[in-house]
JSON list of C-alpha atoms in Angstrom, two decimals:
[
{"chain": "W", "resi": 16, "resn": "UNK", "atom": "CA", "xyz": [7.90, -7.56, -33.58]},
{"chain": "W", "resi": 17, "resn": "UNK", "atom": "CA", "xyz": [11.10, -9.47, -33.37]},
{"chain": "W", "resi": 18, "resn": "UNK", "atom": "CA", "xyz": [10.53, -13.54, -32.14]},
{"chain": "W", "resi": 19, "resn": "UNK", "atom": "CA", "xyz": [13.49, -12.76, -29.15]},
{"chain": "W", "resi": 20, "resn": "UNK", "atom": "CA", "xyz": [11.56, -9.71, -28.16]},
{"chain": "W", "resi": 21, "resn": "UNK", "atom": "CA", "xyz": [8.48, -11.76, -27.94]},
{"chain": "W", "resi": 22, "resn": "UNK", "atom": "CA", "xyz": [9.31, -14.47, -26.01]},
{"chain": "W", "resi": 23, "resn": "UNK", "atom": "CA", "xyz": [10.79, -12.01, -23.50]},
{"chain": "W", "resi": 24, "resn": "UNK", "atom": "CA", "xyz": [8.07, -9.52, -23.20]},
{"chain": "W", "resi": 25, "resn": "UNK", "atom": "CA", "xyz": [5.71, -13.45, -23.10]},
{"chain": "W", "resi": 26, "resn": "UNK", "atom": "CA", "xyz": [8.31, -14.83, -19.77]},
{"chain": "W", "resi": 27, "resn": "UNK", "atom": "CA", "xyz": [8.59, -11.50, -18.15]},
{"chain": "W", "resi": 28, "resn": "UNK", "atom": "CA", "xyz": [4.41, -11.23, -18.42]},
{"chain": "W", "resi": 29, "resn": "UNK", "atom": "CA", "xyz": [4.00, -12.23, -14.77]},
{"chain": "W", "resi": 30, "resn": "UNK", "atom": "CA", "xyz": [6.87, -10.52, -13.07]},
{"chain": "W", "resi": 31, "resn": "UNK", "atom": "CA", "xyz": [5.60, -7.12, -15.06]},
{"chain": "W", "resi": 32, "resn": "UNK", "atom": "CA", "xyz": [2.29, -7.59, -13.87]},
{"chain": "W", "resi": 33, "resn": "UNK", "atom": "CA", "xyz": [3.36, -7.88, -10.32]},
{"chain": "W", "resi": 34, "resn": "UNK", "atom": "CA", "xyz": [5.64, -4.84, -10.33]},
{"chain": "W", "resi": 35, "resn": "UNK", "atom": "CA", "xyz": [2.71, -3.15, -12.09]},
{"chain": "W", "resi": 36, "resn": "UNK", "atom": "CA", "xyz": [0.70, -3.54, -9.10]},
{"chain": "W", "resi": 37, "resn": "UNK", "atom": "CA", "xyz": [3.74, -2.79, -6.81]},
{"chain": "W", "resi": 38, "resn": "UNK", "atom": "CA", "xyz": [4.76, 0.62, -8.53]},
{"chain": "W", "resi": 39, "resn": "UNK", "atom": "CA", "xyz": [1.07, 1.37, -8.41]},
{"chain": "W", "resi": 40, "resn": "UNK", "atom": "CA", "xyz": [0.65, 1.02, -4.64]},
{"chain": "W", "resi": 41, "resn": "UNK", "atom": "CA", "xyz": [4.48, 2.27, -3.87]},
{"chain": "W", "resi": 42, "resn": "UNK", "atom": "CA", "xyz": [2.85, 5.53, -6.24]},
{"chain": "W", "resi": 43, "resn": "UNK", "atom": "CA", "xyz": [-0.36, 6.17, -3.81]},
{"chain": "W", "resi": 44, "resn": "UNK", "atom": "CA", "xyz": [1.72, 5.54, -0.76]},
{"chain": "W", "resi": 45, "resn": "UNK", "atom": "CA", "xyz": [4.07, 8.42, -2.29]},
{"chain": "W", "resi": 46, "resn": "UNK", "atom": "CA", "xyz": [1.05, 10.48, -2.50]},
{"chain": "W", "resi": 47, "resn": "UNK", "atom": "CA", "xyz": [-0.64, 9.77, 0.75]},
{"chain": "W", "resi": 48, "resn": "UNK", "atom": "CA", "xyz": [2.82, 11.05, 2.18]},
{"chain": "W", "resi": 49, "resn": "UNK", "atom": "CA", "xyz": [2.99, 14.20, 0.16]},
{"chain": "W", "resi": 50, "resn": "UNK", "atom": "CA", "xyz": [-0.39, 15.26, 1.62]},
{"chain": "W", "resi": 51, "resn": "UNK", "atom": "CA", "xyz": [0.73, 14.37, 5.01]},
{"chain": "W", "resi": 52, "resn": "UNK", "atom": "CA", "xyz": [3.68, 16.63, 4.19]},
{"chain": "W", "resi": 53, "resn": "UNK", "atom": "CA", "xyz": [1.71, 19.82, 3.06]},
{"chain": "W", "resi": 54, "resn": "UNK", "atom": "CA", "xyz": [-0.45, 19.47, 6.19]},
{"chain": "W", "resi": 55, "resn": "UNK", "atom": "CA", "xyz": [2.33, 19.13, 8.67]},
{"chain": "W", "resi": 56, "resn": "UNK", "atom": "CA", "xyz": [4.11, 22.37, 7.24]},
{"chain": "W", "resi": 57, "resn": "UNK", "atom": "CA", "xyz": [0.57, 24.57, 7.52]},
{"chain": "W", "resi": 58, "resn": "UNK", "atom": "CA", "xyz": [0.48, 22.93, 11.20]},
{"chain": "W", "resi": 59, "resn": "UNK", "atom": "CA", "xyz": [4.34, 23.98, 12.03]},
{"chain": "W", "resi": 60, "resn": "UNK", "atom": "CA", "xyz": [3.81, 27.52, 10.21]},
{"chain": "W", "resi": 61, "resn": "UNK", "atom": "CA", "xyz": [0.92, 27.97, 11.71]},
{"chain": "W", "resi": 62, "resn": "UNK", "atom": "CA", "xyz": [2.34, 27.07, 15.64]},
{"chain": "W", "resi": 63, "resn": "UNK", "atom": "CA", "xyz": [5.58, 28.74, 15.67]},
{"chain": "W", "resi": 64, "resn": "UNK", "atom": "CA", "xyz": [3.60, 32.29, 14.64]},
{"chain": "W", "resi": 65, "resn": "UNK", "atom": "CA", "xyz": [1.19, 31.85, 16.58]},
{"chain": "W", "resi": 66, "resn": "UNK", "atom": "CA", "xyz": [3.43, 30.76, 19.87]},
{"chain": "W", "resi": 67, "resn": "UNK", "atom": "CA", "xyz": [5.28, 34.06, 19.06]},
{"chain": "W", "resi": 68, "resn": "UNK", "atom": "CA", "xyz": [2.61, 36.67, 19.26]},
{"chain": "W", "resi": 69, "resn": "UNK", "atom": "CA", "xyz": [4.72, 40.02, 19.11]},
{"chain": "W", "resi": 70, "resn": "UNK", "atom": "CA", "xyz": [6.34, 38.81, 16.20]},
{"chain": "W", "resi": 71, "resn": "UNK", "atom": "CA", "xyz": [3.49, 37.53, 13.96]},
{"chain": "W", "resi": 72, "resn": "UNK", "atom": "CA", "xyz": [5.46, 38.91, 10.30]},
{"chain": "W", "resi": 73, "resn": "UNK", "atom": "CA", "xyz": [8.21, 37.27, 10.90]},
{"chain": "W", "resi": 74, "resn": "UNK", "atom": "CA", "xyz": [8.77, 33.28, 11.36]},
{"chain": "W", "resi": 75, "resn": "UNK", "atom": "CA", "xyz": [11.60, 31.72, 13.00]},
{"chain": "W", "resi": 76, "resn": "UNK", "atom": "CA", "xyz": [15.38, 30.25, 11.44]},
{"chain": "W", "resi": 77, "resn": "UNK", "atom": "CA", "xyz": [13.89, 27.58, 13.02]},
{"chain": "W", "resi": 78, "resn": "UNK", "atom": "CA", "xyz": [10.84, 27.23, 11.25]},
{"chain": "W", "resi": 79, "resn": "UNK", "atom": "CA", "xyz": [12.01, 28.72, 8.16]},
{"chain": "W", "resi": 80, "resn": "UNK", "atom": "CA", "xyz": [14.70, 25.69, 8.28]},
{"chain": "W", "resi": 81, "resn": "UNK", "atom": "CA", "xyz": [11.74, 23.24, 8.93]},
{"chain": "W", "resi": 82, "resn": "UNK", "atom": "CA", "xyz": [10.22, 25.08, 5.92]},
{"chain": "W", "resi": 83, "resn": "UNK", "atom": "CA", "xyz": [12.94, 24.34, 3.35]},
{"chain": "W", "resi": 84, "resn": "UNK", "atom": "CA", "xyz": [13.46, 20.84, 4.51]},
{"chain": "W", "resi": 85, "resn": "UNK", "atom": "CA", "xyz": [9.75, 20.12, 4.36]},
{"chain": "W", "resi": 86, "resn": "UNK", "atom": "CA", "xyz": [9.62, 21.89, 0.75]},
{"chain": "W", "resi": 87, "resn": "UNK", "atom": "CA", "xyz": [13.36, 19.93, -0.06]},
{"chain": "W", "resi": 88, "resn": "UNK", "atom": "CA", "xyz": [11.19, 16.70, 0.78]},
{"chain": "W", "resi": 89, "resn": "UNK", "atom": "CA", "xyz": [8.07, 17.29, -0.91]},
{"chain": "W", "resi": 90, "resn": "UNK", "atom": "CA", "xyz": [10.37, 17.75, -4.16]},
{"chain": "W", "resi": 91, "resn": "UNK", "atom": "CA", "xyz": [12.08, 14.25, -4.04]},
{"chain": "W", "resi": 92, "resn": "UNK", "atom": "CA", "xyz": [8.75, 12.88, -3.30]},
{"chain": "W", "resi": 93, "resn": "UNK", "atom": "CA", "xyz": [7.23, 14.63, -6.32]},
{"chain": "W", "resi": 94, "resn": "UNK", "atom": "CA", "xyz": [10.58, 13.32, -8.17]},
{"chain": "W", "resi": 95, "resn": "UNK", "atom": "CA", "xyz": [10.18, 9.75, -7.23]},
{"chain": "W", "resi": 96, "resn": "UNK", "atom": "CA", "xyz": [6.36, 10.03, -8.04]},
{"chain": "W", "resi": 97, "resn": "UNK", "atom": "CA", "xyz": [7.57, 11.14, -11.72]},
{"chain": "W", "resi": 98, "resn": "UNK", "atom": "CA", "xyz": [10.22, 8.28, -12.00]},
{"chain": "W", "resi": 99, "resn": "UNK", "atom": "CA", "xyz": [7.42, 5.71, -10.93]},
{"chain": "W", "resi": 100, "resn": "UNK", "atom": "CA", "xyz": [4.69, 7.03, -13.28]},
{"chain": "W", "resi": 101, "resn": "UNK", "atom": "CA", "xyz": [7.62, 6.46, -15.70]},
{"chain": "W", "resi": 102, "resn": "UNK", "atom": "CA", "xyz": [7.61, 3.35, -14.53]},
{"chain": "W", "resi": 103, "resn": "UNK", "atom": "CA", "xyz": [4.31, 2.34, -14.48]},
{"chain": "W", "resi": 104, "resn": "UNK", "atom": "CA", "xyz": [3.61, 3.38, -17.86]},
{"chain": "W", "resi": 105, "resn": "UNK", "atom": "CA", "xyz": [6.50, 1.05, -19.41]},
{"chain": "W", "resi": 106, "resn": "UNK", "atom": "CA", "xyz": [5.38, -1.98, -17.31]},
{"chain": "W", "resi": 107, "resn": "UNK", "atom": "CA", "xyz": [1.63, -1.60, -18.47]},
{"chain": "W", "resi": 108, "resn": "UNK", "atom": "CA", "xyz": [2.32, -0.98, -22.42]},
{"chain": "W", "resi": 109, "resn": "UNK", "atom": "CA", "xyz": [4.44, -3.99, -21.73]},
{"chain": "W", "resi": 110, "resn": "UNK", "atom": "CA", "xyz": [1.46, -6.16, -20.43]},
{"chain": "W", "resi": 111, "resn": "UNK", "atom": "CA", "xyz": [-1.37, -4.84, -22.59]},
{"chain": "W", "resi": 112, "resn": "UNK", "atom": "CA", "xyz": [1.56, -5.73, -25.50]},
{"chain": "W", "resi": 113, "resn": "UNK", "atom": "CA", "xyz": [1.04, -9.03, -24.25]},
{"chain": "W", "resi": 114, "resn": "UNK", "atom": "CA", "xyz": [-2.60, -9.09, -24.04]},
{"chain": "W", "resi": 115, "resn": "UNK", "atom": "CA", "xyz": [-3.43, -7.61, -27.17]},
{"chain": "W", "resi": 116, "resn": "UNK", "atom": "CA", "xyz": [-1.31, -9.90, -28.54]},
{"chain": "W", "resi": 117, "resn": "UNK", "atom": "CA", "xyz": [-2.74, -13.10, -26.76]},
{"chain": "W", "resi": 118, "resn": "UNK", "atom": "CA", "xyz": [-6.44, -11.85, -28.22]},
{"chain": "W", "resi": 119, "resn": "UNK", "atom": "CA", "xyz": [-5.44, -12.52, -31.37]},
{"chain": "W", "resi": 120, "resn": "UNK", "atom": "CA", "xyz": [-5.02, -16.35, -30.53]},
{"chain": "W", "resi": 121, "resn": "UNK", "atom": "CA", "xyz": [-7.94, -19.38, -30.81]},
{"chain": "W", "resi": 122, "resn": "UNK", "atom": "CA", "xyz": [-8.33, -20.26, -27.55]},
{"chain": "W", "resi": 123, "resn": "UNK", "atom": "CA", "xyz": [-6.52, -23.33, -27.94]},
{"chain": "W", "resi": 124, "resn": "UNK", "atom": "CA", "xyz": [-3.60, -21.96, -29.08]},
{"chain": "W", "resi": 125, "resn": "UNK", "atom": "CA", "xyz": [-4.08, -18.75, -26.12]},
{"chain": "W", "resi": 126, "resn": "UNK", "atom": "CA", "xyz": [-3.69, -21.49, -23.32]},
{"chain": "W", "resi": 127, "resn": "UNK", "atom": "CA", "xyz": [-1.00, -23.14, -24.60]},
{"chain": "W", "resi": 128, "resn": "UNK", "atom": "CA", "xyz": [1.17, -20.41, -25.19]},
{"chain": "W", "resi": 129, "resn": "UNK", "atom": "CA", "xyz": [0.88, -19.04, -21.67]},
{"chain": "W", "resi": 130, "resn": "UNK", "atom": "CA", "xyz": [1.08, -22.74, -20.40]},
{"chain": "W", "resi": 131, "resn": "UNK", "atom": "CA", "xyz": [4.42, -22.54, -21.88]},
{"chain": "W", "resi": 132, "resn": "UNK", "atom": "CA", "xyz": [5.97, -18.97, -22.25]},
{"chain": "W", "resi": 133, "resn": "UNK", "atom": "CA", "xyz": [3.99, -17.07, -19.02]},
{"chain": "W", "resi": 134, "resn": "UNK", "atom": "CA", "xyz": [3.96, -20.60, -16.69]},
{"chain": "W", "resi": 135, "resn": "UNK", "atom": "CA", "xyz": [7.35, -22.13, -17.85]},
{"chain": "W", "resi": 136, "resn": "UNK", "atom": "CA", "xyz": [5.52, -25.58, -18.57]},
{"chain": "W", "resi": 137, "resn": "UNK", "atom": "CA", "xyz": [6.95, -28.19, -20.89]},
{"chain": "W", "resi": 138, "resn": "UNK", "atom": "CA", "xyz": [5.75, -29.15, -24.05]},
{"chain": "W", "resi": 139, "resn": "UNK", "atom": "CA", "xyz": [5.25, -33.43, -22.65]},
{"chain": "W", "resi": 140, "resn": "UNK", "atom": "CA", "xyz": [3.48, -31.30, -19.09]},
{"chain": "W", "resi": 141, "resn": "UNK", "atom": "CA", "xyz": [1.27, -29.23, -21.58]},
{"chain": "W", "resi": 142, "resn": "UNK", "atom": "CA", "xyz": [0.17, -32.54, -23.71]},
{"chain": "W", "resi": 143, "resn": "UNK", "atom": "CA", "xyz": [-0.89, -34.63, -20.82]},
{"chain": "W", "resi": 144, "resn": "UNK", "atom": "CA", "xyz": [-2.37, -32.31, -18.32]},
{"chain": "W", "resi": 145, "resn": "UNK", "atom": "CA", "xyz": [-2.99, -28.74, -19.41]},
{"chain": "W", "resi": 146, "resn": "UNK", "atom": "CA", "xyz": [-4.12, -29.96, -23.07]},
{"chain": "W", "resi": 147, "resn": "UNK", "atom": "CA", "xyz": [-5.95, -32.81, -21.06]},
{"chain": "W", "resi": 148, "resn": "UNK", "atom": "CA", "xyz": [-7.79, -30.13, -18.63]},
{"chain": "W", "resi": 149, "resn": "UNK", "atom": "CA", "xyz": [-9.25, -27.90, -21.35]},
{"chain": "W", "resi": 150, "resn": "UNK", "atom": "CA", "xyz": [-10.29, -30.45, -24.23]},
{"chain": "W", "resi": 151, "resn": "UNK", "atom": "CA", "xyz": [-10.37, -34.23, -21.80]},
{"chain": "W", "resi": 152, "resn": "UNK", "atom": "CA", "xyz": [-8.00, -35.56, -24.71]},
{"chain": "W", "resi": 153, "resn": "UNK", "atom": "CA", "xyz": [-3.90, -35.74, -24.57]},
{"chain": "W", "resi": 154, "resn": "UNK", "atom": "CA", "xyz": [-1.70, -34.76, -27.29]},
{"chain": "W", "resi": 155, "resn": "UNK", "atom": "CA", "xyz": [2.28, -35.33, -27.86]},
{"chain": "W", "resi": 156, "resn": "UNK", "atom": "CA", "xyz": [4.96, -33.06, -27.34]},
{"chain": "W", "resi": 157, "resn": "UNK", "atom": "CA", "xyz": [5.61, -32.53, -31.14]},
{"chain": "W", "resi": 158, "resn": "UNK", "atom": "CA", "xyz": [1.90, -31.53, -31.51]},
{"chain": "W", "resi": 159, "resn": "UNK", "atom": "CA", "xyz": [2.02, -28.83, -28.50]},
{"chain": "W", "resi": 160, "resn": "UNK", "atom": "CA", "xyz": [5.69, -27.84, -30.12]},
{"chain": "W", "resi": 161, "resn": "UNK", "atom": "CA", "xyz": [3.65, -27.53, -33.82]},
{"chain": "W", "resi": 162, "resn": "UNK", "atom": "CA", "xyz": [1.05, -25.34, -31.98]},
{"chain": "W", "resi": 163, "resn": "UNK", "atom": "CA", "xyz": [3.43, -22.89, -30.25]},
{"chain": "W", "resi": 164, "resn": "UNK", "atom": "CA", "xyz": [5.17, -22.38, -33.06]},
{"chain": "W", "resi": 165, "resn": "UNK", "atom": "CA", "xyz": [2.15, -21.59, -35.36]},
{"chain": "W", "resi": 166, "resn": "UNK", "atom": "CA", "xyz": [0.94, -19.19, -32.78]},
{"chain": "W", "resi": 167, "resn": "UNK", "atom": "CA", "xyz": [4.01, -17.80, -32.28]},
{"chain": "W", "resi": 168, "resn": "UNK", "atom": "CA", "xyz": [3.65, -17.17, -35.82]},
{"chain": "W", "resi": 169, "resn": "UNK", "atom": "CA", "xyz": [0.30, -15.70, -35.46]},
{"chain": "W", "resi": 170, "resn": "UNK", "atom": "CA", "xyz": [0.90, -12.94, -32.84]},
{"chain": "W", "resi": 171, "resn": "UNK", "atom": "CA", "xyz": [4.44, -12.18, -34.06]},
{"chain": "W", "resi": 172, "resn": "UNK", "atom": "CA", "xyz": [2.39, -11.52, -37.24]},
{"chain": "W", "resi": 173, "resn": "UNK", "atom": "CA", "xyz": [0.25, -8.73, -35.58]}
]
């Protein structure tokens, strides 16, 4: 994989993740209201012949109208349920991409690079607090900039 690629699949990580979790719940909402929409159409089949009792064969422009705008619906539903599976599957090969990727990394090196890339932190910020955090020791910005670059190396490698 290409370095540019990379770092943009590394900075968009977050922002994936979240629409990940957004497409997912916009999906079952989708779904929820395509059931909704089969049961309301047995409901206003089922009412208009039975209202109309001499003329049980045949159902109303009415309901026949109701009928193709229900059915009408139920297709852009299913449509937009397509383009959002679509969706979803992009934004997760994306972030496992990322993951699998981040595996490959010491620990160390792991934290770092999401300090920086995923988190937006700078090298001096990583050196004095998130370096300090994990190991209780500091280390200078050329050091952090030494180890993002070698694991850059590393999972660009992959």
């Amino acid at each position: 994989m290409v370095k540019e690629e990379l770092v943009k699949l590394l900075r968009s990580y977050n922002e994936n993740k979240s629409k990940l979790f957004i497409r997912k719940r916009e999906k079952c909402t989708l779904e929820e209201a395509l059931k909704d929409n089969i049961i309301e159409i047995k409901i206003t089949k089922n009412h208009e012949l039975n209202r109309n009792k001499k003329v049980k064969t045949n159902i109303s422009d009415n309901v026949m109208a109701t009928l193709i705008n229900e059915k009408n619906k139920r297709e852009e539903i299913q449509e937009r349920i397509k383009n959002i599976e679509n969706e979803i599957l992009l934004l997760k090969d994306k972030t496992e991409e990322v993951d699998i990727r981040l595996r490959g990394l010491k620990y160390k090196e792991r934290e770092i690079i999401k300090a920086y890339y995923i988190e937006g932190r700078s090298y001096e910020d990583i050196g004095n607090r998130v370096y300090f955090s994990l190991f209780e020791q500091t280390r200078s910005a050329d050091t952090i900039k030494k180890t993002i670059s070698k694991a850059m190396d590393k999972i660009q490698k992959l």
